Short mmCIF file of C-alpha atoms in Angstrom, two decimals:
data_model
loop_
_atom_site.label_atom_id
_atom_site.label_comp_id
_atom_site.label_asym_id
_atom_site.label_seq_id
_atom_site.Cartn_x
_atom_site.Cartn_y
_atom_site.Cartn_z
CA MET A 1 -11.49 24.94 -5.85
CA ARG A 2 -9.77 21.79 -4.60
CA LEU A 3 -9.70 19.19 -7.40
CA LEU A 4 -9.67 15.40 -7.20
CA PHE A 5 -8.60 13.47 -10.28
CA HIS A 6 -10.46 10.17 -10.09
CA LEU A 7 -12.10 7.22 -11.80
CA PRO A 8 -15.60 6.31 -10.63
CA LEU A 9 -14.87 2.63 -9.93
CA SER A 10 -11.39 3.16 -8.44
CA PRO A 11 -11.68 2.07 -4.79
CA TYR A 12 -8.77 4.37 -3.89
CA SER A 13 -10.53 7.36 -5.45
CA ARG A 14 -13.71 6.42 -3.61
CA LYS A 15 -11.84 6.23 -0.29
CA VAL A 16 -10.50 9.76 -0.76
CA ARG A 17 -13.91 11.11 -1.83
CA LEU A 18 -15.39 9.68 1.37
CA ALA A 19 -12.54 11.08 3.49
CA LEU A 20 -12.89 14.58 2.01
CA ALA A 21 -16.66 14.51 2.54
CA GLU A 22 -16.35 13.22 6.13
CA LYS A 23 -13.94 16.07 6.86
CA GLY A 24 -16.26 18.60 5.25
CA LEU A 25 -13.64 19.69 2.73
CA PRO A 26 -15.28 20.76 -0.54
CA PHE A 27 -13.81 19.50 -3.81
CA GLU A 28 -14.58 19.06 -7.48
CA LEU A 29 -14.15 15.77 -9.30
CA LYS A 30 -12.23 15.49 -12.54
CA LEU A 31 -12.48 12.23 -14.46
CA GLU A 32 -8.98 11.11 -15.49
CA LYS A 33 -8.73 8.31 -18.04
CA VAL A 34 -5.30 7.25 -16.83
CA TRP A 35 -4.75 4.85 -19.74
CA GLU A 36 -4.65 7.85 -22.09
CA ARG A 37 -1.46 8.96 -20.27
CA ARG A 38 -2.21 12.68 -20.64
CA PRO A 39 1.14 14.52 -20.29
CA GLU A 40 -0.31 17.18 -17.93
CA PHE A 41 -1.55 14.39 -15.65
CA LEU A 42 1.74 12.46 -15.77
CA ALA A 43 3.46 15.65 -14.64
CA LEU A 44 1.23 15.58 -11.54
CA ASN A 45 1.69 11.84 -11.00
CA PRO A 46 4.34 9.91 -12.94
CA ALA A 47 2.73 6.69 -11.66
CA ALA A 48 -0.23 7.51 -13.95
CA GLN A 49 -2.73 6.50 -11.29
CA VAL A 50 -5.73 8.08 -9.62
CA PRO A 51 -6.48 9.55 -7.18
CA VAL A 52 -4.46 12.76 -7.26
CA LEU A 53 -5.52 15.68 -5.08
CA LEU A 54 -4.71 19.16 -6.38
CA GLU A 55 -4.97 21.84 -3.72
CA GLU A 56 -5.84 25.44 -4.52
CA ASN A 57 -2.30 26.49 -3.57
CA GLY A 58 -0.95 24.25 -6.34
CA LEU A 59 0.24 21.36 -4.17
CA ALA A 60 -0.44 18.07 -5.98
CA ILE A 61 -0.67 14.94 -3.83
CA PRO A 62 -0.78 11.59 -5.63
CA ASP A 63 -1.71 8.29 -4.01
CA SER A 64 -4.59 7.65 -1.61
CA TYR A 65 -2.25 6.81 1.29
CA ALA A 66 -0.34 10.07 0.87
CA ILE A 67 -3.59 12.02 0.43
CA CYS A 68 -5.31 10.60 3.51
CA GLU A 69 -2.31 11.16 5.77
CA TYR A 70 -1.96 14.67 4.30
CA LEU A 71 -5.60 15.51 5.05
CA GLU A 72 -5.08 14.56 8.70
CA GLU A 73 -2.00 16.77 8.99
CA ALA A 74 -3.16 19.70 6.88
CA TYR A 75 -6.62 19.98 8.46
CA PRO A 76 -6.17 19.17 12.15
CA ASP A 77 -9.46 20.91 13.01
CA THR A 78 -11.50 18.41 11.01
CA PRO A 79 -12.61 15.11 12.57
CA THR A 80 -9.72 12.65 12.70
CA LEU A 81 -10.22 9.62 10.49
CA ILE A 82 -7.24 7.71 11.88
CA GLY A 83 -7.91 7.73 15.61
CA ARG A 84 -6.57 9.34 18.78
CA THR A 85 -4.27 6.90 20.57
CA LEU A 86 -1.26 5.13 19.10
CA ALA A 87 -3.08 1.80 19.40
CA GLU A 88 -6.22 3.11 17.65
CA ARG A 89 -4.13 4.62 14.87
CA ALA A 90 -2.16 1.39 14.39
CA GLU A 91 -5.38 -0.62 14.18
CA CYS A 92 -6.92 1.81 11.68
CA ARG A 93 -3.83 1.70 9.45
CA ARG A 94 -3.57 -2.09 9.72
CA LEU A 95 -7.08 -2.35 8.32
CA VAL A 96 -6.51 0.26 5.63
CA ALA A 97 -3.52 -1.83 4.54
CA TRP A 98 -5.71 -4.95 4.72
CA PHE A 99 -8.29 -3.56 2.28
CA ASP A 100 -5.99 -1.50 0.06
CA GLY A 101 -3.42 -4.31 -0.12
CA LYS A 102 -4.68 -7.79 0.66
CA PHE A 103 -8.32 -7.31 -0.38
CA ALA A 104 -7.23 -5.47 -3.54
CA ARG A 105 -4.91 -8.31 -4.60
CA GLU A 106 -7.26 -11.14 -3.66
CA VAL A 107 -10.58 -9.63 -4.78
CA ASP A 108 -10.28 -6.44 -6.88
CA ASP A 109 -7.57 -7.84 -9.15
CA ASN A 110 -9.79 -10.83 -9.89
CA LEU A 111 -13.17 -9.10 -10.22
CA LEU A 112 -12.78 -5.37 -10.91
CA PHE A 113 -9.77 -5.83 -13.14
CA GLU A 114 -11.11 -8.81 -15.04
CA LYS A 115 -14.63 -7.45 -15.55
CA VAL A 116 -13.99 -3.73 -16.02
CA MET A 117 -10.36 -2.95 -16.76
CA ARG A 118 -9.41 -5.90 -18.98
CA PRO A 119 -12.14 -5.22 -21.56
CA LEU A 120 -11.54 -1.47 -21.28
CA LEU A 121 -7.83 -1.92 -22.02
CA GLY A 122 -8.59 -4.29 -24.90
CA ARG A 123 -6.79 -7.19 -23.22
CA GLY A 124 -9.35 -9.82 -24.14
CA GLU A 125 -12.09 -11.61 -22.25
CA PRO A 126 -12.27 -11.93 -18.46
CA GLU A 127 -10.53 -15.08 -17.20
CA ALA A 128 -13.04 -17.45 -15.62
CA ALA A 129 -10.52 -18.88 -13.13
CA ALA A 130 -9.67 -15.41 -11.86
CA ILE A 131 -13.33 -14.53 -11.42
CA ARG A 132 -13.97 -17.76 -9.49
CA ALA A 133 -10.99 -17.02 -7.24
CA GLY A 134 -12.20 -13.46 -6.73
CA PHE A 135 -15.65 -14.58 -5.56
CA ALA A 136 -14.19 -17.23 -3.26
CA ASN A 137 -11.79 -14.71 -1.71
CA LEU A 138 -14.57 -12.13 -1.34
CA ARG A 139 -16.56 -14.55 0.84
CA HIS A 140 -13.62 -14.91 3.24
CA HIS A 141 -13.22 -11.15 3.44
CA LEU A 142 -16.94 -10.63 4.11
CA VAL A 143 -16.76 -13.13 6.95
CA TYR A 144 -13.75 -11.36 8.47
CA LEU A 145 -15.41 -7.97 8.05
CA GLY A 146 -18.59 -9.26 9.67
CA TRP A 147 -16.57 -10.67 12.57
CA LEU A 148 -14.93 -7.27 13.12
CA ALA A 149 -18.32 -5.54 12.90
CA GLU A 150 -19.68 -7.83 15.59
CA GLN A 151 -16.84 -7.02 18.01
CA ARG A 152 -16.81 -3.26 17.53
CA ARG A 153 -19.04 -0.35 16.70
CA TRP A 154 -16.88 0.52 13.66
CA LEU A 155 -14.20 -1.64 12.03
CA ALA A 156 -11.22 -0.20 13.91
CA GLY A 157 -12.99 0.62 17.17
CA ASP A 158 -15.51 3.05 18.64
CA VAL A 159 -15.37 5.70 15.92
CA LEU A 160 -15.60 5.73 12.17
CA THR A 161 -12.12 5.76 10.59
CA LEU A 162 -10.36 5.32 7.28
CA ALA A 163 -10.65 1.57 7.91
CA ASP A 164 -14.43 1.84 7.35
CA LEU A 165 -13.96 4.17 4.38
CA ALA A 166 -11.38 1.91 2.74
CA ALA A 167 -13.50 -1.21 3.22
CA ALA A 168 -16.64 0.56 1.99
CA ALA A 169 -14.78 2.01 -0.97
CA HIS A 170 -13.69 -1.41 -2.21
CA LEU A 171 -17.04 -3.05 -1.50
CA SER A 172 -19.06 -0.25 -3.08
CA ALA A 173 -17.16 -0.61 -6.35
CA LEU A 174 -17.85 -4.36 -6.35
CA ASP A 175 -21.46 -3.76 -5.29
CA PHE A 176 -21.86 -1.49 -8.31
CA LEU A 177 -21.03 -4.57 -10.41
CA GLY A 178 -23.54 -6.62 -8.40
CA ASP A 179 -20.71 -8.86 -7.19
CA VAL A 180 -21.29 -8.74 -3.42
CA ASP A 181 -23.40 -11.53 -1.92
CA TRP A 182 -24.40 -9.77 1.29
CA SER A 183 -26.19 -12.88 2.56
CA VAL A 184 -22.75 -14.30 3.41
CA SER A 185 -22.59 -12.08 6.50
CA PRO A 186 -25.57 -10.26 8.04
CA ALA A 187 -23.15 -8.34 10.30
CA ALA A 188 -21.15 -7.12 7.31
CA LYS A 189 -24.38 -6.14 5.60
CA ALA A 190 -25.59 -4.19 8.65
CA TRP A 191 -22.23 -2.39 8.90
CA TYR A 192 -22.36 -1.51 5.19
CA ALA A 193 -25.92 -0.20 5.52
CA ARG A 194 -24.70 2.15 8.27
CA VAL A 195 -21.75 3.44 6.20
CA LYS A 196 -23.91 3.74 3.10
CA SER A 197 -26.48 5.95 4.82
CA ARG A 198 -23.91 8.59 5.78
CA PRO A 199 -24.13 11.86 3.82
CA SER A 200 -20.52 11.35 2.66
CA PHE A 201 -21.67 8.31 0.69
CA ARG A 202 -24.40 10.02 -1.30
CA ALA A 203 -22.23 11.14 -4.22
CA LEU A 204 -20.85 7.62 -4.70
CA LEU A 205 -24.33 6.18 -4.94
CA ASN A 206 -25.21 8.64 -7.69
CA ASP A 207 -22.20 7.67 -9.81
CA ARG A 208 -23.01 6.40 -13.22
CA VAL A 209 -20.27 4.72 -15.23
CA GLY A 210 -20.36 4.65 -19.03
CA GLY A 211 -21.82 1.39 -20.27
CA LEU A 212 -22.51 -0.01 -16.81
CA THR A 213 -25.73 -0.01 -14.81
CA PRO A 214 -25.58 -0.89 -11.12
CA PRO A 215 -28.01 -3.44 -9.67
CA PRO A 216 -31.25 -2.04 -8.17
CA HIS A 217 -30.05 -2.41 -4.55
CA TYR A 218 -26.82 -0.45 -5.16
CA ALA A 219 -28.21 2.95 -4.11
CA ASP A 220 -30.93 1.52 -1.85
CA LEU A 221 -30.21 2.39 1.77
CA ASP A 222 -32.51 -0.42 2.95
CA PHE A 223 -31.09 -3.03 0.59
CA MET B 1 13.17 -5.96 24.08
CA ARG B 2 11.26 -4.69 21.05
CA LEU B 3 10.72 -7.55 18.59
CA LEU B 4 10.37 -7.49 14.80
CA PHE B 5 8.85 -10.54 13.11
CA HIS B 6 10.42 -10.64 9.66
CA LEU B 7 11.62 -12.58 6.67
CA PRO B 8 15.12 -11.77 5.41
CA LEU B 9 14.12 -11.14 1.78
CA SER B 10 10.85 -9.32 2.53
CA PRO B 11 11.36 -5.75 1.26
CA TYR B 12 8.76 -4.51 3.77
CA SER B 13 10.64 -6.11 6.66
CA ARG B 14 13.85 -4.60 5.35
CA LYS B 15 12.28 -1.13 5.19
CA VAL B 16 11.22 -1.35 8.84
CA ARG B 17 14.64 -2.67 9.94
CA LEU B 18 16.26 0.33 8.24
CA ALA B 19 13.74 2.75 9.79
CA LEU B 20 14.29 1.37 13.31
CA ALA B 21 18.06 1.56 12.88
CA GLU B 22 17.96 5.11 11.47
CA LYS B 23 15.88 6.15 14.48
CA GLY B 24 18.29 4.45 16.89
CA LEU B 25 15.55 2.19 18.29
CA PRO B 26 17.00 -1.18 19.36
CA PHE B 27 15.15 -4.34 18.36
CA GLU B 28 15.55 -8.06 18.03
CA LEU B 29 14.67 -9.96 14.89
CA LYS B 30 12.46 -13.02 14.91
CA LEU B 31 12.24 -15.09 11.73
CA GLU B 32 8.58 -15.84 10.97
CA LYS B 33 7.85 -18.45 8.31
CA VAL B 34 4.45 -16.97 7.50
CA TRP B 35 3.46 -19.91 5.29
CA GLU B 36 3.40 -22.13 8.38
CA ARG B 37 0.49 -19.99 9.69
CA ARG B 38 1.53 -20.30 13.32
CA PRO B 39 -1.57 -19.58 15.46
CA GLU B 40 0.31 -17.25 17.86
CA PHE B 41 1.48 -15.21 14.88
CA LEU B 42 -1.97 -15.11 13.26
CA ALA B 43 -3.28 -13.71 16.54
CA LEU B 44 -0.82 -10.82 16.13
CA ASN B 45 -1.56 -10.38 12.42
CA PRO B 46 -4.54 -12.14 10.81
CA ALA B 47 -3.10 -11.12 7.42
CA ALA B 48 -0.30 -13.65 8.07
CA GLN B 49 2.31 -11.25 6.74
CA VAL B 50 5.58 -9.82 7.97
CA PRO B 51 6.67 -7.40 9.26
CA VAL B 52 4.96 -7.18 12.64
CA LEU B 53 6.46 -4.99 15.36
CA LEU B 54 5.87 -6.09 18.94
CA GLU B 55 6.59 -3.36 21.47
CA GLU B 56 7.72 -4.11 25.01
CA ASN B 57 4.37 -2.80 26.34
CA GLY B 58 2.61 -5.53 24.34
CA LEU B 59 1.34 -3.35 21.46
CA ALA B 60 1.57 -5.33 18.21
CA ILE B 61 1.68 -3.33 14.99
CA PRO B 62 1.34 -5.26 11.73
CA ASP B 63 2.11 -3.85 8.27
CA SER B 64 5.09 -1.74 7.28
CA TYR B 65 2.96 1.33 6.52
CA ALA B 66 1.31 1.20 9.96
CA ILE B 67 4.68 0.54 11.63
CA CYS B 68 6.54 3.40 9.93
CA GLU B 69 3.79 5.94 10.65
CA TYR B 70 3.64 4.63 14.24
CA LEU B 71 7.39 5.08 14.72
CA GLU B 72 7.11 8.73 13.66
CA GLU B 73 4.28 9.38 16.11
CA ALA B 74 5.51 7.27 19.04
CA TYR B 75 9.11 8.56 18.93
CA PRO B 76 8.92 12.25 18.01
CA ASP B 77 12.41 12.86 19.41
CA THR B 78 14.04 10.59 16.85
CA PRO B 79 14.97 11.92 13.39
CA THR B 80 11.88 12.23 11.19
CA LEU B 81 11.93 9.87 8.22
CA ILE B 82 8.91 11.45 6.52
CA GLY B 83 9.91 15.10 6.31
CA ARG B 84 9.00 18.42 7.90
CA THR B 85 6.65 20.34 5.59
CA LEU B 86 3.37 19.08 4.16
CA ALA B 87 4.91 19.09 0.68
CA GLU B 88 7.98 17.12 1.78
CA ARG B 89 5.80 14.58 3.57
CA ALA B 90 3.51 14.17 0.57
CA GLU B 91 6.50 13.61 -1.71
CA CYS B 92 8.04 11.07 0.68
CA ARG B 93 4.77 9.13 0.94
CA ARG B 94 4.19 9.28 -2.82
CA LEU B 95 7.54 7.55 -3.32
CA VAL B 96 6.97 5.02 -0.56
CA ALA B 97 3.71 4.13 -2.33
CA TRP B 98 5.62 4.00 -5.62
CA PHE B 99 8.10 1.41 -4.37
CA ASP B 100 5.81 -0.53 -2.02
CA GLY B 101 2.98 -0.57 -4.57
CA LYS B 102 3.99 -0.04 -8.18
CA PHE B 103 7.55 -1.39 -7.97
CA ALA B 104 6.37 -4.37 -5.92
CA ARG B 105 3.71 -5.32 -8.50
CA GLU B 106 5.87 -4.69 -11.55
CA VAL B 107 9.19 -6.05 -10.30
CA ASP B 108 9.02 -8.00 -7.00
CA ASP B 109 6.00 -10.08 -8.05
CA ASN B 110 7.87 -11.13 -11.18
CA LEU B 111 11.35 -11.69 -9.75
CA LEU B 112 11.26 -12.20 -5.96
CA PHE B 113 8.02 -14.17 -6.07
CA GLU B 114 8.93 -16.31 -9.07
CA LYS B 115 12.50 -17.07 -8.00
CA VAL B 116 12.16 -17.35 -4.22
CA MET B 117 8.56 -17.73 -3.10
CA ARG B 118 7.16 -19.96 -5.85
CA PRO B 119 9.72 -22.76 -5.30
CA LEU B 120 9.49 -22.29 -1.52
CA LEU B 121 5.71 -22.71 -1.62
CA GLY B 122 6.00 -25.74 -3.93
CA ARG B 123 4.08 -24.01 -6.70
CA GLY B 124 6.29 -25.23 -9.51
CA GLU B 125 8.99 -23.67 -11.64
CA PRO B 126 9.48 -19.92 -12.13
CA GLU B 127 7.58 -18.61 -15.16
CA ALA B 128 9.98 -17.36 -17.82
CA ALA B 129 7.56 -14.70 -19.13
CA ALA B 130 7.15 -13.22 -15.64
CA ILE B 131 10.90 -13.09 -15.13
CA ARG B 132 11.41 -11.35 -18.48
CA ALA B 133 8.72 -8.80 -17.58
CA GLY B 134 10.29 -8.27 -14.15
CA PHE B 135 13.72 -7.47 -15.62
CA ALA B 136 12.22 -5.15 -18.25
CA ASN B 137 10.21 -3.29 -15.59
CA LEU B 138 13.22 -3.07 -13.29
CA ARG B 139 15.17 -1.18 -15.96
CA HIS B 140 12.43 1.47 -16.16
CA HIS B 141 12.38 1.83 -12.40
CA LEU B 142 16.19 2.18 -12.23
CA VAL B 143 16.05 4.93 -14.83
CA TYR B 144 13.35 6.79 -12.87
CA LEU B 145 15.26 6.34 -9.62
CA GLY B 146 18.46 7.61 -11.27
CA TRP B 147 16.56 10.63 -12.61
CA LEU B 148 15.30 11.45 -9.12
CA ALA B 149 18.80 10.99 -7.68
CA GLU B 150 20.18 13.45 -10.21
CA GLN B 151 17.67 16.15 -9.25
CA ARG B 152 17.92 15.81 -5.49
CA ARG B 153 20.32 14.86 -2.73
CA TRP B 154 17.98 12.09 -1.55
CA LEU B 155 14.99 10.63 -3.38
CA ALA B 156 12.32 12.83 -1.80
CA GLY B 157 14.45 15.95 -1.26
CA ASP B 158 17.30 17.26 0.88
CA VAL B 159 17.16 14.67 3.64
CA LEU B 160 17.05 10.91 3.81
CA THR B 161 13.46 9.65 4.21
CA LEU B 162 11.39 6.50 4.07
CA ALA B 163 11.41 6.98 0.29
CA ASP B 164 15.12 6.08 0.26
CA LEU B 165 14.61 3.26 2.75
CA ALA B 166 11.69 1.77 0.79
CA ALA B 167 13.57 1.94 -2.52
CA ALA B 168 16.74 0.50 -0.98
CA ALA B 169 14.76 -2.24 0.77
CA HIS B 170 13.26 -3.50 -2.49
CA LEU B 171 16.49 -3.13 -4.45
CA SER B 172 18.62 -4.80 -1.77
CA ALA B 173 16.41 -7.91 -1.81
CA LEU B 174 16.77 -8.09 -5.61
CA ASP B 175 20.49 -7.34 -5.37
CA PHE B 176 20.83 -10.29 -3.02
CA LEU B 177 19.54 -12.43 -5.91
CA GLY B 178 22.01 -10.74 -8.25
CA ASP B 179 19.13 -9.33 -10.30
CA VAL B 180 20.03 -5.64 -10.39
CA ASP B 181 22.00 -4.44 -13.42
CA TRP B 182 23.43 -1.27 -11.91
CA SER B 183 25.03 -0.28 -15.23
CA VAL B 184 21.54 0.83 -16.35
CA SER B 185 21.87 4.01 -14.28
CA PRO B 186 25.14 5.32 -12.78
CA ALA B 187 23.10 7.86 -10.78
CA ALA B 188 20.97 5.11 -9.24
CA LYS B 189 24.12 3.15 -8.47
CA ALA B 190 25.77 6.15 -6.78
CA TRP B 191 22.62 6.76 -4.71
CA TYR B 192 22.49 3.09 -3.67
CA ALA B 193 26.18 3.14 -2.70
CA ARG B 194 25.42 6.07 -0.38
CA VAL B 195 22.44 4.34 1.25
CA LYS B 196 24.34 1.06 1.51
CA SER B 197 27.23 2.61 3.41
CA ARG B 198 25.00 3.91 6.22
CA PRO B 199 25.35 2.06 9.53
CA SER B 200 21.62 1.21 9.40
CA PHE B 201 22.31 -0.97 6.37
CA ARG B 202 24.99 -3.15 7.90
CA ALA B 203 22.70 -5.81 9.34
CA LEU B 204 20.97 -6.29 5.98
CA LEU B 205 24.28 -6.90 4.25
CA ASN B 206 25.14 -9.62 6.73
CA ASP B 207 21.86 -11.48 6.13
CA ARG B 208 22.25 -15.02 4.95
CA VAL B 209 19.23 -16.84 3.61
CA GLY B 210 18.96 -20.63 3.70
CA GLY B 211 20.02 -22.10 0.36
CA LEU B 212 20.87 -18.77 -1.24
CA THR B 213 24.24 -17.07 -1.61
CA PRO B 214 24.33 -13.41 -2.61
CA PRO B 215 26.65 -12.27 -5.43
CA PRO B 216 30.12 -11.03 -4.38
CA HIS B 217 29.21 -7.33 -4.82
CA TYR B 218 26.13 -7.58 -2.54
CA ALA B 219 27.91 -6.54 0.65
CA ASP B 220 30.68 -4.58 -1.10
CA LEU B 221 30.34 -0.86 -0.34
CA ASP B 222 32.48 0.02 -3.40
CA PHE B 223 30.65 -2.31 -5.78
#
């Protein structure tokens, strides 16, 4: 069986789980505590990061960008998650880069890292200034996301793409922490409700993370 | 004429310049001081980042990942810079993610940002601890790069790919600052000498950046 090494709150792992499910490709999850630097895992990915996809034929693909592009090329008969035309594909990838790059630096690094990873790695208490910056940045991103959702059916255009999955992956990890104030943007909230009610999302909503309990609305499709 | 909005020391801009040149696609450079947040530029890329490629037909493609994947798809008759087989392409993209993600966080953020961007943005003096961390991390990356270069003709395999261009783009920006101690890895140095002597590299070596002078070996092909 296809295997995905992951961490439950890693937005990049979540994006790949959503992509595999949207494409109807079955897989098993394997929790990888990357900070333990397990030699067998480092042999698969010297960057010591999740996600890593291990195909049944032995091909190991590290990194969510490499995995998502691989899935498009290896399984051309599954629904495309990047788009059809050059312009659609550029817009999808621009937004994937937006969430996996800009959003990650401005929001995840300040909220997910400070609240989850810093204590886990024994690097002391969360820094209050970082958390404040993270919340302030998150508001700007929600407004932008809501603006996109008002212009288009899905974030990159008429069809669901990796742009939606990347955005939902990051937001769902933060929502698990109860950090997303959805009242900032009703349009962003309506978009998220649509993504969240897809079958591909179900497994994410059932995730439980050691020591953490999500807020009541986390798995509620009518939140 | 095709236009590339860039900054001379942006590794991501450099990667795209190399990719365009390797593919034989002519372009003009346009310096974009992103911190001035020019409205016409924000309309092309709300992320306010370079590079952005503007095609003659009006299609604007922001983000170096989106641009490089676009170039492969839009110009299939040019040499591929990602590879032929699924395994080659996964390995190329893994390494692009390594340099554009891991290397950027561990090295660029500590050296390029502290030495160039922080003073430019008026955010005070470079932080000594960050610079020390950047140099320490750079040594590890040079050793890994040298190890790859000893196993393979090019970083991702038998042919030159975006993996080489991404690595060379980041290292060339640091080399411009005189920050790369090539004695750490003779194999990395030999690989860089090979990349540097390609015609695609020539324009980068002629870059001059306001207020900064590169070290004498920067443009020397037999450094």
